[in-house]
């Protein structure tokens, strides 16, 4: 069982920045692929970014590429999502997720992840 707890959401003006954090339980965090997804009201949960358990490779949705950065600190069992140049369309509940089967391919679909946090609200005003 892996417990994920997100923090760092809030209200920000367009063009501003936020950093989300996701703290994970467990002694094998370094072997998890970690992902961030988001879900706007009335819409499906969509992929934002992922970071591999091996080599630290990353992958981003086109909509956030160049603005968002995913990173991890294995010593702190934490994954981060730095969000810059925020837009109103970035408004959503943001979820972190863990994939614990040591797959080499970074997942972009929700069903490729095994554990989820409770989500943190990000609201970007225009």
PDB file of C-alpha atoms in Angstrom:
ATOM      1  CA  UNK A   1       0.000   0.000   0.000  1.00  0.00           C
ATOM      2  CA  UNK A   2       1.305   3.414  -0.976  1.00  0.00           C
ATOM      3  CA  UNK A   3      -0.132   6.591   0.495  1.00  0.00           C
ATOM      4  CA  UNK A   4       0.231   9.777  -1.544  1.00  0.00           C
ATOM      5  CA  UNK A   5      -0.487  13.226  -0.146  1.00  0.00           C
ATOM      6  CA  UNK A   6      -0.483  16.302  -2.384  1.00  0.00           C
ATOM      7  CA  UNK A   7      -0.004  19.883  -1.254  1.00  0.00           C
ATOM      8  CA  UNK A   8       0.748  23.294  -2.692  1.00  0.00           C
ATOM      9  CA  UNK A   9      -2.412  24.058  -4.605  1.00  0.00           C
ATOM     10  CA  UNK A  10      -4.178  27.394  -4.394  1.00  0.00           C
ATOM     11  CA  UNK A  11      -5.415  30.465  -6.216  1.00  0.00           C
ATOM     12  CA  UNK A  12      -3.023  32.329  -8.495  1.00  0.00           C
ATOM     13  CA  UNK A  13      -3.331  34.962 -11.202  1.00  0.00           C
ATOM     14  CA  UNK A  14      -2.627  34.131 -14.804  1.00  0.00           C
ATOM     15  CA  UNK A  15       1.097  34.236 -15.468  1.00  0.00           C
ATOM     16  CA  UNK A  16       1.919  33.227 -11.922  1.00  0.00           C
ATOM     17  CA  UNK A  17       3.585  30.128 -10.526  1.00  0.00           C
ATOM     18  CA  UNK A  18       2.843  27.352  -8.073  1.00  0.00           C
ATOM     19  CA  UNK A  19       4.780  24.324  -6.903  1.00  0.00           C
ATOM     20  CA  UNK A  20       2.885  21.182  -6.060  1.00  0.00           C
ATOM     21  CA  UNK A  21       4.369  18.514  -3.833  1.00  0.00           C
ATOM     22  CA  UNK A  22       3.393  14.893  -3.383  1.00  0.00           C
ATOM     23  CA  UNK A  23       4.759  12.980  -0.411  1.00  0.00           C
ATOM     24  CA  UNK A  24       4.722   9.202  -0.643  1.00  0.00           C
ATOM     25  CA  UNK A  25       4.849   6.522   1.994  1.00  0.00           C
ATOM     26  CA  UNK A  26       6.880   3.381   1.577  1.00  0.00           C
ATOM     27  CA  UNK A  27      10.522   2.429   1.530  1.00  0.00           C
ATOM     28  CA  UNK A  28      10.755   1.832  -2.209  1.00  0.00           C
ATOM     29  CA  UNK A  29       9.754   5.241  -3.539  1.00  0.00           C
ATOM     30  CA  UNK A  30      12.855   5.299  -5.726  1.00  0.00           C
ATOM     31  CA  UNK A  31      11.431   2.378  -7.720  1.00  0.00           C
ATOM     32  CA  UNK A  32       8.114   4.112  -8.513  1.00  0.00           C
ATOM     33  CA  UNK A  33       7.327   5.955 -11.698  1.00  0.00           C
ATOM     34  CA  UNK A  34       5.467   9.062 -10.574  1.00  0.00           C
ATOM     35  CA  UNK A  35       2.910  10.999 -12.547  1.00  0.00           C
ATOM     36  CA  UNK A  36       0.764  14.101 -12.288  1.00  0.00           C
ATOM     37  CA  UNK A  37      -2.734  14.246 -13.735  1.00  0.00           C
ATOM     38  CA  UNK A  38      -5.441  16.868 -13.596  1.00  0.00           C
ATOM     39  CA  UNK A  39      -9.203  16.941 -13.802  1.00  0.00           C
ATOM     40  CA  UNK A  40     -11.307  19.980 -14.547  1.00  0.00           C
ATOM     41  CA  UNK A  41     -15.022  20.053 -13.623  1.00  0.00           C
ATOM     42  CA  UNK A  42     -17.060  17.897 -15.964  1.00  0.00           C
ATOM     43  CA  UNK A  43     -13.995  16.610 -17.774  1.00  0.00           C
ATOM     44  CA  UNK A  44     -11.925  13.443 -17.752  1.00  0.00           C
ATOM     45  CA  UNK A  45      -8.719  13.085 -15.798  1.00  0.00           C
ATOM     46  CA  UNK A  46      -5.822  13.876 -18.134  1.00  0.00           C
ATOM     47  CA  UNK A  47      -2.093  13.347 -18.089  1.00  0.00           C
ATOM     48  CA  UNK A  48       0.196  16.248 -17.190  1.00  0.00           C
ATOM     49  CA  UNK A  49       3.697  14.880 -16.562  1.00  0.00           C
ATOM     50  CA  UNK A  50       5.603  11.787 -15.472  1.00  0.00           C
ATOM     51  CA  UNK A  51       9.071  10.988 -14.197  1.00  0.00           C
ATOM     52  CA  UNK A  52      10.724   7.611 -14.439  1.00  0.00           C
ATOM     53  CA  UNK A  53      11.980   5.535 -11.532  1.00  0.00           C
ATOM     54  CA  UNK A  54      15.203   4.844 -13.433  1.00  0.00           C
ATOM     55  CA  UNK A  55      17.331   7.534 -14.992  1.00  0.00           C
ATOM     56  CA  UNK A  56      14.896  10.294 -14.104  1.00  0.00           C
ATOM     57  CA  UNK A  57      13.548  10.647 -17.610  1.00  0.00           C
ATOM     58  CA  UNK A  58      10.496  12.848 -17.947  1.00  0.00           C
ATOM     59  CA  UNK A  59       7.540  13.271 -20.259  1.00  0.00           C
ATOM     60  CA  UNK A  60       4.996  16.077 -20.549  1.00  0.00           C
ATOM     61  CA  UNK A  61       1.650  16.736 -22.113  1.00  0.00           C
ATOM     62  CA  UNK A  62       1.952  19.150 -25.007  1.00  0.00           C
ATOM     63  CA  UNK A  63      -0.273  21.637 -23.210  1.00  0.00           C
ATOM     64  CA  UNK A  64       2.236  22.120 -20.380  1.00  0.00           C
ATOM     65  CA  UNK A  65       5.558  21.515 -22.122  1.00  0.00           C
ATOM     66  CA  UNK A  66       7.955  24.371 -21.501  1.00  0.00           C
ATOM     67  CA  UNK A  67       5.891  25.708 -18.575  1.00  0.00           C
ATOM     68  CA  UNK A  68       5.758  22.811 -16.094  1.00  0.00           C
ATOM     69  CA  UNK A  69       8.646  20.810 -14.653  1.00  0.00           C
ATOM     70  CA  UNK A  70       8.358  17.509 -12.818  1.00  0.00           C
ATOM     71  CA  UNK A  71      11.126  16.456 -10.446  1.00  0.00           C
ATOM     72  CA  UNK A  72      11.675  14.066  -7.587  1.00  0.00           C
ATOM     73  CA  UNK A  73      13.691  13.836  -4.397  1.00  0.00           C
ATOM     74  CA  UNK A  74      14.053  10.179  -3.483  1.00  0.00           C
ATOM     75  CA  UNK A  75      15.629  11.026  -0.126  1.00  0.00           C
ATOM     76  CA  UNK A  76      12.406  12.829   0.808  1.00  0.00           C
ATOM     77  CA  UNK A  77      10.004  10.425  -0.938  1.00  0.00           C
ATOM     78  CA  UNK A  78       8.574  13.422  -2.738  1.00  0.00           C
ATOM     79  CA  UNK A  79       7.712  14.373  -6.292  1.00  0.00           C
ATOM     80  CA  UNK A  80       7.194  17.975  -7.353  1.00  0.00           C
ATOM     81  CA  UNK A  81       5.423  19.803 -10.134  1.00  0.00           C
ATOM     82  CA  UNK A  82       6.707  23.319 -10.735  1.00  0.00           C
ATOM     83  CA  UNK A  83       4.096  25.234 -12.706  1.00  0.00           C
ATOM     84  CA  UNK A  84       5.054  28.520 -14.342  1.00  0.00           C
ATOM     85  CA  UNK A  85       3.231  30.871 -16.706  1.00  0.00           C
ATOM     86  CA  UNK A  86      -0.068  29.516 -15.475  1.00  0.00           C
ATOM     87  CA  UNK A  87      -3.167  29.976 -17.603  1.00  0.00           C
ATOM     88  CA  UNK A  88      -6.859  29.906 -16.662  1.00  0.00           C
ATOM     89  CA  UNK A  89      -7.168  26.642 -18.589  1.00  0.00           C
ATOM     90  CA  UNK A  90      -4.751  25.051 -16.104  1.00  0.00           C
ATOM     91  CA  UNK A  91      -7.489  25.287 -13.472  1.00  0.00           C
ATOM     92  CA  UNK A  92      -8.219  21.782 -12.186  1.00  0.00           C
ATOM     93  CA  UNK A  93      -7.764  19.368  -9.339  1.00  0.00           C
ATOM     94  CA  UNK A  94      -4.240  18.003  -9.627  1.00  0.00           C
ATOM     95  CA  UNK A  95      -3.511  14.417  -8.627  1.00  0.00           C
ATOM     96  CA  UNK A  96      -0.234  12.600  -8.190  1.00  0.00           C
ATOM     97  CA  UNK A  97      -0.025   8.920  -8.960  1.00  0.00           C
ATOM     98  CA  UNK A  98       2.449   6.092  -8.498  1.00  0.00           C
ATOM     99  CA  UNK A  99       3.196   3.185 -10.797  1.00  0.00           C
ATOM    100  CA  UNK A 100       4.947   0.491  -8.795  1.00  0.00           C
ATOM    101  CA  UNK A 101       5.694  -2.247 -11.327  1.00  0.00           C
ATOM    102  CA  UNK A 102       8.992  -0.838 -12.579  1.00  0.00           C
ATOM    103  CA  UNK A 103       7.785  -0.436 -16.138  1.00  0.00           C
ATOM    104  CA  UNK A 104      10.313   1.179 -18.455  1.00  0.00           C
ATOM    105  CA  UNK A 105       7.656   3.069 -20.399  1.00  0.00           C
ATOM    106  CA  UNK A 106       6.230   6.222 -18.812  1.00  0.00           C
ATOM    107  CA  UNK A 107       2.473   5.858 -18.521  1.00  0.00           C
ATOM    108  CA  UNK A 108       0.124   8.566 -19.747  1.00  0.00           C
ATOM    109  CA  UNK A 109      -3.196   6.916 -18.941  1.00  0.00           C
ATOM    110  CA  UNK A 110      -4.770   6.852 -15.484  1.00  0.00           C
ATOM    111  CA  UNK A 111      -5.196   3.066 -15.578  1.00  0.00           C
ATOM    112  CA  UNK A 112      -1.426   2.656 -15.870  1.00  0.00           C
ATOM    113  CA  UNK A 113      -0.985   3.891 -12.306  1.00  0.00           C
ATOM    114  CA  UNK A 114      -1.602   1.912  -9.147  1.00  0.00           C
ATOM    115  CA  UNK A 115      -2.006   4.496  -6.389  1.00  0.00           C
ATOM    116  CA  UNK A 116      -3.477   7.983  -6.252  1.00  0.00           C
ATOM    117  CA  UNK A 117      -3.477  10.948  -3.936  1.00  0.00           C
ATOM    118  CA  UNK A 118      -6.570  12.833  -2.881  1.00  0.00           C
ATOM    119  CA  UNK A 119      -5.877  15.794  -5.155  1.00  0.00           C
ATOM    120  CA  UNK A 120      -5.153  19.483  -4.669  1.00  0.00           C
ATOM    121  CA  UNK A 121      -7.096  22.329  -6.259  1.00  0.00           C
ATOM    122  CA  UNK A 122      -5.328  24.772  -8.549  1.00  0.00           C
ATOM    123  CA  UNK A 123      -7.305  27.806  -9.655  1.00  0.00           C
ATOM    124  CA  UNK A 124      -5.878  30.321 -12.108  1.00  0.00           C
ATOM    125  CA  UNK A 125      -7.744  33.601 -12.414  1.00  0.00           C
ATOM    126  CA  UNK A 126      -7.666  35.711 -15.554  1.00  0.00           C
TER     127      UNK A 126
END
